C-alpha positions as a Python dict, from the first residue, in 0.01 Angstrom:
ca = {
    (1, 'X'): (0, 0, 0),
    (2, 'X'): (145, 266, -249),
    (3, 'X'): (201, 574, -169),
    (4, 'X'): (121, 841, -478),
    (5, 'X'): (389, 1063, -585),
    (6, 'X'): (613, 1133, -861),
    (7, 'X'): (832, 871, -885),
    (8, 'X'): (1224, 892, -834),
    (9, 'X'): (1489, 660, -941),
    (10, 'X'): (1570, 460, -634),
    (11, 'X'): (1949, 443, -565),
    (12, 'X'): (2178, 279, -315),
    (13, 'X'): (2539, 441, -225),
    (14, 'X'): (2813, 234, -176),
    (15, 'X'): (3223, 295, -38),
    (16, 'X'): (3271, 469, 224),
    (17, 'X'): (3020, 263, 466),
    (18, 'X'): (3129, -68, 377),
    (19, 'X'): (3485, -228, 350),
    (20, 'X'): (3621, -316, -9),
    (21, 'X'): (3543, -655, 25),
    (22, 'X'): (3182, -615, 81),
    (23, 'X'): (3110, -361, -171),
    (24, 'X'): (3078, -589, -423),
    (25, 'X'): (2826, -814, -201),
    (26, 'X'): (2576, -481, -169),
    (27, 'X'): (2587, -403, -475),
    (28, 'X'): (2475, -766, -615),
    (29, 'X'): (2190, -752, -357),
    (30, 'X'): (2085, -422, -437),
    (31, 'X'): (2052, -534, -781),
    (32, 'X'): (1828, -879, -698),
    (33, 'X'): (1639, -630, -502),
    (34, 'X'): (1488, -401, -740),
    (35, 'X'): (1746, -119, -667),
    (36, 'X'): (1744, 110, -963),
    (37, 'X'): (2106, 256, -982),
    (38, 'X'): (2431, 234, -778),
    (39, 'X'): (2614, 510, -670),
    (40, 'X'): (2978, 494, -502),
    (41, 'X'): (3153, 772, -287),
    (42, 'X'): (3513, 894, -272),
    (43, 'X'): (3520, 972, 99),
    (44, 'X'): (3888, 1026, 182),
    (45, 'X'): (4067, 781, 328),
    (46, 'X'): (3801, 514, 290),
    (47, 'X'): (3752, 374, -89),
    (48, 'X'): (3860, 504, -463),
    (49, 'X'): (3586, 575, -654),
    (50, 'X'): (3767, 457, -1008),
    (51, 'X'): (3827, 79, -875),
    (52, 'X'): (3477, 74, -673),
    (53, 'X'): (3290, 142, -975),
    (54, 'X'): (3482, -34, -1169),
    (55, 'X'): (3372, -352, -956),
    (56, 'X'): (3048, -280, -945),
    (57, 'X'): (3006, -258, -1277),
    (58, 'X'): (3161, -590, -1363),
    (59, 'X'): (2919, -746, -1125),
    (60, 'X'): (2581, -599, -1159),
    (61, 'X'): (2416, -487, -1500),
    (62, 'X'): (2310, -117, -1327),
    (63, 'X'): (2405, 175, -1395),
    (64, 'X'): (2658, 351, -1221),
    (65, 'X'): (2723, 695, -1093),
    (66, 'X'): (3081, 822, -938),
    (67, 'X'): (2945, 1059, -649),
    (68, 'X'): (3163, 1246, -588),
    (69, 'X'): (3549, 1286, -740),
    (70, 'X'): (3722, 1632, -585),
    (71, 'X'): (3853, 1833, -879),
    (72, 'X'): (4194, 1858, -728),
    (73, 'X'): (4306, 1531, -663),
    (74, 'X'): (4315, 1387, -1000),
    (75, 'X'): (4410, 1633, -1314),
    (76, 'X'): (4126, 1598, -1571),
    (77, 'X'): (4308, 1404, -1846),
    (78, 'X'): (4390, 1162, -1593),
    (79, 'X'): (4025, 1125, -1483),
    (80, 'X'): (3883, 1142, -1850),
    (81, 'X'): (4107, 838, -1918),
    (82, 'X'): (3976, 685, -1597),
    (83, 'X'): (3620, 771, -1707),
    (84, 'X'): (3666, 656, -2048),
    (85, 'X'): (3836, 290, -1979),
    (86, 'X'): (3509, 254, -1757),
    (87, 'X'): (3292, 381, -2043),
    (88, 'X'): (3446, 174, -2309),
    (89, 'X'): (3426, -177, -2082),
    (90, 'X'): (3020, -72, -2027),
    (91, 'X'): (2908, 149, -2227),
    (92, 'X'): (2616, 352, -2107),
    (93, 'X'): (2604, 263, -1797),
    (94, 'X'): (2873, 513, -1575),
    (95, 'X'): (2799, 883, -1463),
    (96, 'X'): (3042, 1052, -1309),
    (97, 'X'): (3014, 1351, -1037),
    (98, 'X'): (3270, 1591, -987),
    (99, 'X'): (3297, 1854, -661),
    (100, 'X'): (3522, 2050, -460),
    (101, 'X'): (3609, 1784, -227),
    (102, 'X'): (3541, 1826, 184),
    (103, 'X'): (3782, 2105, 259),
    (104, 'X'): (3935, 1925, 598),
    (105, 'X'): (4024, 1589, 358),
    (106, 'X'): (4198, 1845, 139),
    (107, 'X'): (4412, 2034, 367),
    (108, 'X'): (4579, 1720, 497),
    (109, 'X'): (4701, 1693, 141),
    (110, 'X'): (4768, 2059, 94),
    (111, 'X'): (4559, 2069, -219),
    (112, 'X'): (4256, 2264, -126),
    (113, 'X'): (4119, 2460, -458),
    (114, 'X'): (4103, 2845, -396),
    (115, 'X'): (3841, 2863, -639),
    (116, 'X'): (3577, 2589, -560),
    (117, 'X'): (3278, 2684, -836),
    (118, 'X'): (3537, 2765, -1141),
    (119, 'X'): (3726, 2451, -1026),
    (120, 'X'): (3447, 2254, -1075),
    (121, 'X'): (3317, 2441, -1429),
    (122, 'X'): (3649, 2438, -1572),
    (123, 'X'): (3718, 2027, -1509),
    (124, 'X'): (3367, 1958, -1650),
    (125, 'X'): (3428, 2152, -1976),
    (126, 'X'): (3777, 1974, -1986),
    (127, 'X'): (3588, 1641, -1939),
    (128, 'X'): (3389, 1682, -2200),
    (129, 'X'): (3663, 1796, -2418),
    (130, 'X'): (3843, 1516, -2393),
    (131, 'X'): (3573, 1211, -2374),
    (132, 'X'): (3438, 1352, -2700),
    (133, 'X'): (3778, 1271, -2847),
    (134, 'X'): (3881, 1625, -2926),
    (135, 'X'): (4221, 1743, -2790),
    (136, 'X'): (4254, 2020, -2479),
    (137, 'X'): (4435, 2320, -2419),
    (138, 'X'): (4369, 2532, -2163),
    (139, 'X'): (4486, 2748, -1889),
    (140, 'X'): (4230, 2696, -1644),
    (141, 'X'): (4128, 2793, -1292),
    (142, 'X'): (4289, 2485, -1127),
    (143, 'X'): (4476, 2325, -1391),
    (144, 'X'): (4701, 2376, -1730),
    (145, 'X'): (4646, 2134, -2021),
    (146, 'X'): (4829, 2099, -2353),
    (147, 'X'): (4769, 1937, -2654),
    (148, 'X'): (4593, 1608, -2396),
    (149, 'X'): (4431, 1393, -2616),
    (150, 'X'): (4264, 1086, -2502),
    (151, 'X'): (4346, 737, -2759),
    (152, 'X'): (4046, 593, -2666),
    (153, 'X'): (3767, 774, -2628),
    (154, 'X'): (3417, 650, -2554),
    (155, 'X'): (3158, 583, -2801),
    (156, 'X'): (2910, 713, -2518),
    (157, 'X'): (3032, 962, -2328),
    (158, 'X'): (2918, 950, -1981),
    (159, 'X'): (2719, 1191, -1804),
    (160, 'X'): (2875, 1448, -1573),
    (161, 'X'): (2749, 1572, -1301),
    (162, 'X'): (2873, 1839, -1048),
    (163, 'X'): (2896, 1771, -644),
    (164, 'X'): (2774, 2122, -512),
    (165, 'X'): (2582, 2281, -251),
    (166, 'X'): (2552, 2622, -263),
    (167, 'X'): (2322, 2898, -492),
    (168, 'X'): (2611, 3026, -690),
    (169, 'X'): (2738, 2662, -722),
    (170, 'X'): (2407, 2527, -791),
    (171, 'X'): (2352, 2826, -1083),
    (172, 'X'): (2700, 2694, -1218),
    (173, 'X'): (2560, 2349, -1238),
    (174, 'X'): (2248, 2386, -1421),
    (175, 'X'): (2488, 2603, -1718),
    (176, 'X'): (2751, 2321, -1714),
    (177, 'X'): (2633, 1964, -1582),
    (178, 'X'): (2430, 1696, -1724),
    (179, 'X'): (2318, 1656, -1349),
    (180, 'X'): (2381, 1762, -997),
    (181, 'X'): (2457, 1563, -696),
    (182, 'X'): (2339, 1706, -354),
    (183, 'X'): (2489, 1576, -34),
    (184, 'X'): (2317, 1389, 272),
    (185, 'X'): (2082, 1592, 499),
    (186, 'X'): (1883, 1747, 208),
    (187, 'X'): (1570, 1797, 297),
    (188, 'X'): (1256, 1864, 74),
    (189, 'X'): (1278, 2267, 166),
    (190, 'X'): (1670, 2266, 49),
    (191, 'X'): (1575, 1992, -271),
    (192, 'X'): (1327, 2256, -367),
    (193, 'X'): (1554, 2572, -351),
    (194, 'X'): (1882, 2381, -486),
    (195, 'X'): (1650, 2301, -802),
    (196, 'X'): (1542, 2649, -834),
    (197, 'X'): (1874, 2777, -821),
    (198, 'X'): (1978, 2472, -1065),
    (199, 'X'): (1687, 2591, -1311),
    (200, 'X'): (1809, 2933, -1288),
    (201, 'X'): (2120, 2853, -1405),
    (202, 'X'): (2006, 2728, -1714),
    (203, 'X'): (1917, 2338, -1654),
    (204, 'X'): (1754, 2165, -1888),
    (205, 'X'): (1433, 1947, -1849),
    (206, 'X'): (1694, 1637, -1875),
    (207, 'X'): (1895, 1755, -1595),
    (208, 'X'): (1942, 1493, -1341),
    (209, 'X'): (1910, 1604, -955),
    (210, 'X'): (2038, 1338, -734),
    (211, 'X'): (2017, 1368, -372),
    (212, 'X'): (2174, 1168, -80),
    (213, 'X'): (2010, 1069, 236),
    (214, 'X'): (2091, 887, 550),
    (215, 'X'): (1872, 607, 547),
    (216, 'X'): (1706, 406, 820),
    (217, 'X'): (1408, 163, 856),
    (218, 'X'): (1268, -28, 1137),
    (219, 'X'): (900, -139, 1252),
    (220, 'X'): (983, 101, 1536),
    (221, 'X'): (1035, 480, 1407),
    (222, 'X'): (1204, 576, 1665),
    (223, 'X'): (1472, 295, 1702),
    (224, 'X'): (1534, 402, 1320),
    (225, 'X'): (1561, 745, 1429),
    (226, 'X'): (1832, 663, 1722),
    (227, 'X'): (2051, 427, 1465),
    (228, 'X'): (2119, 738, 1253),
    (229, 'X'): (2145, 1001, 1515),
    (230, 'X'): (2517, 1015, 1599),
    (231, 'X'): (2619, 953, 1185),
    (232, 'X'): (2353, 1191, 1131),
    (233, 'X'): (2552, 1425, 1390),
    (234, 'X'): (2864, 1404, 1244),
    (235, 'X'): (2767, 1560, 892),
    (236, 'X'): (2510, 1809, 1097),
    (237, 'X'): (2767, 1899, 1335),
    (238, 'X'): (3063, 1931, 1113),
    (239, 'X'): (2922, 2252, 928),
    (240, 'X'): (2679, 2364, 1114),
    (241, 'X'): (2631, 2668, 902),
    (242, 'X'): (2575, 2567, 538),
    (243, 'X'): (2321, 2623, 260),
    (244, 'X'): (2120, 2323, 404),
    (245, 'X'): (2055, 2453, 733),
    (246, 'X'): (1995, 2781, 613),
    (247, 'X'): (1707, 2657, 381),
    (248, 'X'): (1533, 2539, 667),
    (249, 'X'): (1572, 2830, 899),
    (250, 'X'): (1809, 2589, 1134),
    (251, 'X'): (2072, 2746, 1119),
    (252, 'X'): (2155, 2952, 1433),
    (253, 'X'): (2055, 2635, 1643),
    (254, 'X'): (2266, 2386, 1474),
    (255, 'X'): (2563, 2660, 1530),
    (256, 'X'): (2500, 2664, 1897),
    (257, 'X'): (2448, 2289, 1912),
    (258, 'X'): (2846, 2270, 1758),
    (259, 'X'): (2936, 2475, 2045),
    (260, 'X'): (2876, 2166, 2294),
    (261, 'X'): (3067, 1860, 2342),
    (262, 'X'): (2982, 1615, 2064),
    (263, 'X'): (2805, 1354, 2276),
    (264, 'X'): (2558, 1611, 2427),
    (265, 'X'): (2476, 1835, 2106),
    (266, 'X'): (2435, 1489, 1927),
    (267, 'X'): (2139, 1422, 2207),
    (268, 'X'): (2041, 1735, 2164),
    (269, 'X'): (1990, 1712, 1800),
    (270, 'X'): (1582, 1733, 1774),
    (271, 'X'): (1374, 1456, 1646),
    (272, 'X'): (1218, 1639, 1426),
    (273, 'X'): (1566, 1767, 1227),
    (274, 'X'): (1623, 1392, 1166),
    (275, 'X'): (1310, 1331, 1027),
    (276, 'X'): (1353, 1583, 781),
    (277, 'X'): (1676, 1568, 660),
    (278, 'X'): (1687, 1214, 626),
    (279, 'X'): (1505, 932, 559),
    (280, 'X'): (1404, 734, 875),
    (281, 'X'): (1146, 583, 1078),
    (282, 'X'): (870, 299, 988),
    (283, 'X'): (914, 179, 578),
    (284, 'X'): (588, 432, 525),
    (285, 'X'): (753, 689, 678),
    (286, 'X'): (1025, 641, 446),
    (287, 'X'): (858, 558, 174),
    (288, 'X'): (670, 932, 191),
    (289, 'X'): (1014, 1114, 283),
    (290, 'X'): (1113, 976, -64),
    (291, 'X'): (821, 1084, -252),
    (292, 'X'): (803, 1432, -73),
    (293, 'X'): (1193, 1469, -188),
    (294, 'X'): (1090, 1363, -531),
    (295, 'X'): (804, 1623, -552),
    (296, 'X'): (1038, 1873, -427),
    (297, 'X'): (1261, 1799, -743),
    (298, 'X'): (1480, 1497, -701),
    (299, 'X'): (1516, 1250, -990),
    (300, 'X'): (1671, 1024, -797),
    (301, 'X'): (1728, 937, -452),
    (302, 'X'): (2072, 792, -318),
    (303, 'X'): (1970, 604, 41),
    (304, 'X'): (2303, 567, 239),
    (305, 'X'): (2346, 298, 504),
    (306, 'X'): (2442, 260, 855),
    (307, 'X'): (2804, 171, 857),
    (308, 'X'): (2732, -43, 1158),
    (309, 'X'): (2470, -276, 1061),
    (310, 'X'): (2560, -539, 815),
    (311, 'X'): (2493, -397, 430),
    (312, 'X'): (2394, -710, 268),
    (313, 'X'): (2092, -703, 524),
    (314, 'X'): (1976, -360, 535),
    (315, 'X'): (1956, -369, 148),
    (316, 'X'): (1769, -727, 189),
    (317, 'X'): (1497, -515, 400),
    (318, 'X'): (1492, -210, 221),
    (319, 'X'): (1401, -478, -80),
    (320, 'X'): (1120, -590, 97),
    (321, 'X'): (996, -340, 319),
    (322, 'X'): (1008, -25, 145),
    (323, 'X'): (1107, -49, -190),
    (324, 'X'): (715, -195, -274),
    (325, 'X'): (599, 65, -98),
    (326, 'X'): (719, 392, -334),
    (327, 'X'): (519, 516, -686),
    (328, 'X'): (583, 286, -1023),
    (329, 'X'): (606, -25, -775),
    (330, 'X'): (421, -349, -750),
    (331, 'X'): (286, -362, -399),
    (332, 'X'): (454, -609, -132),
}
């Protein structure tokens, strides 16, 4: 069976969910499995971003996409040299994301940006300053450059893409980005107003939309659905108020479900919030979640695993059981 649909670019995310040692292992079996791209996280204090994709691109022949690298941790002509050792050693293949960075990660390091959206602008134009092997100097938002010029910069410059959420952000994005990069718990209604606000912003038709997503599979829909539910509670439950939950009018009750105690607002969570914001249940079911967040305007959809079940197997069943399943695919 196929189900009909655009058809996205089918991704798999790697770093924070797996331990350095068995990044490497996922991403090889994501790539005998028919996995279209590879994506890796900077989740602070789990994995860098630089060396993970680095890695992964030495051991697979996919492309590669750094989602996401905070703006403030790393000045840009550091980053651009970062980015452009990795685009030199395989050309072609890297993108690389750039956000605010969670604001809680931040703090602990006392280098939360005051100005999120510029932040993010001003590092992309910087970026592509400096890949393009022209020299930078700038007083910016968030950082002061002079006279930076990188000595080797890449014969392909890589893609950037910016890691934002919100309508102001998103507008920003579609002006400045090759590509934007939404985070987990997008659902179709918030894929469909993100690329509206993207378009607005002046995105062009080769804008790439990427968007995350919790993933689970299993015969049984709702043992999928139960896997996910506490990780899924953790990203719900830590912002309860956010451009996501606004998009689909769940706002007010995921505000009131922070108020409890984590172990009963996580039960609390309704079935049906799961099944929309991520991609669980039976392989059909996730196989039409895909294609319903494809219609909606994602190019490409990042699945994320559970960090409690072995990697190198869930990607080994996502190969079989659902990957046949989606648009462009030979059937199973």
């Amino acid at each position: 069976m196929t189900i009909t649909g655009r058809a996205p670019r089918i991704a798999l995310v790697l770093g924070s969910s797996q331990r350095p040692a068995d990044i490497v292992t996922a991403a090889r079996a994501a790539e005998r499995g028919g996995f279209d791209e590879l994506w890796v996280g900077e989740d602070y204090f789990y994995t860098g971003a630089i060396a993970a994709a680095g890695a992964v691109l030495a051991a697979t022949e996919l492309p590669v996409g750094i989602g996401i690298v905070p703006t403030t941790t790393r000045h840009p002509a550091l980053l651009a040299m970062e980015l452009a050792t990795l685009a030199g050693l395989y050309p072609g293949r890297l993108s690389a994301g750039v956000g605010a960075g969670v604001p809680d990660w931040l703090d602990r390091m006392a280098i939360r940006c005051t100005t999120p959206p510029a932040s993010v602008r001003d590092v992309i134009a910087g970026l592509r300053t400096l890949l393009a092997g022209e020299t930078l100097t700038v007083e910016a938002s968030s950082y002061r450059a002079r006279e930076v010029r990188l000595a080797h910069p890449p014969a392909v410059a890589p893609p950037l893409l910016a890691g934002v959420g919100g309508p102001k952000a998103l507008a920003m994005s579609g002006g400045s980005a090759d590509g934007t990069v939404l985070s987990v718990l997008a659902g179709t209604r918030y894929v469909r107003w993100a690329a509206e606000r993207v378009a607005a912003g002046g995105a062009g038709v080769g804008h790439d939309l990427v968007a995350y997503a919790l993933c689970s599979v299993d015969p049984d829909a709702a043992v999928a659905r139960e896997r996910v539910r506490e990780l899924f509670g953790l990203y719900l439950l830590a912002g309860p108020r956010n451009p996501m939950t606004e998009a689909h009018g769940i706002a007010d009750e995921a505000e009131a479900l922070a108020a409890l105690d984590f172990a009963d607002a996580v039960r609390a969570i309704p079935d049906a919030w799961i099944e929309e914001l991520a991609v669980v249940g039976t392989p059909a079911d996730c196989a039409k979640r895909i294609t319903l967040l494809a219609e909606a305007g994602a190019d490409c959809v990042a699945l994320c695993l559970d960090p409690d079940r072995d990697a190198e197997a869930q990607v080994g069943l996502l190969a079989r059981e659902l990957l046949p399943l989606l648009p462009g695919r030979a059937d199973g």
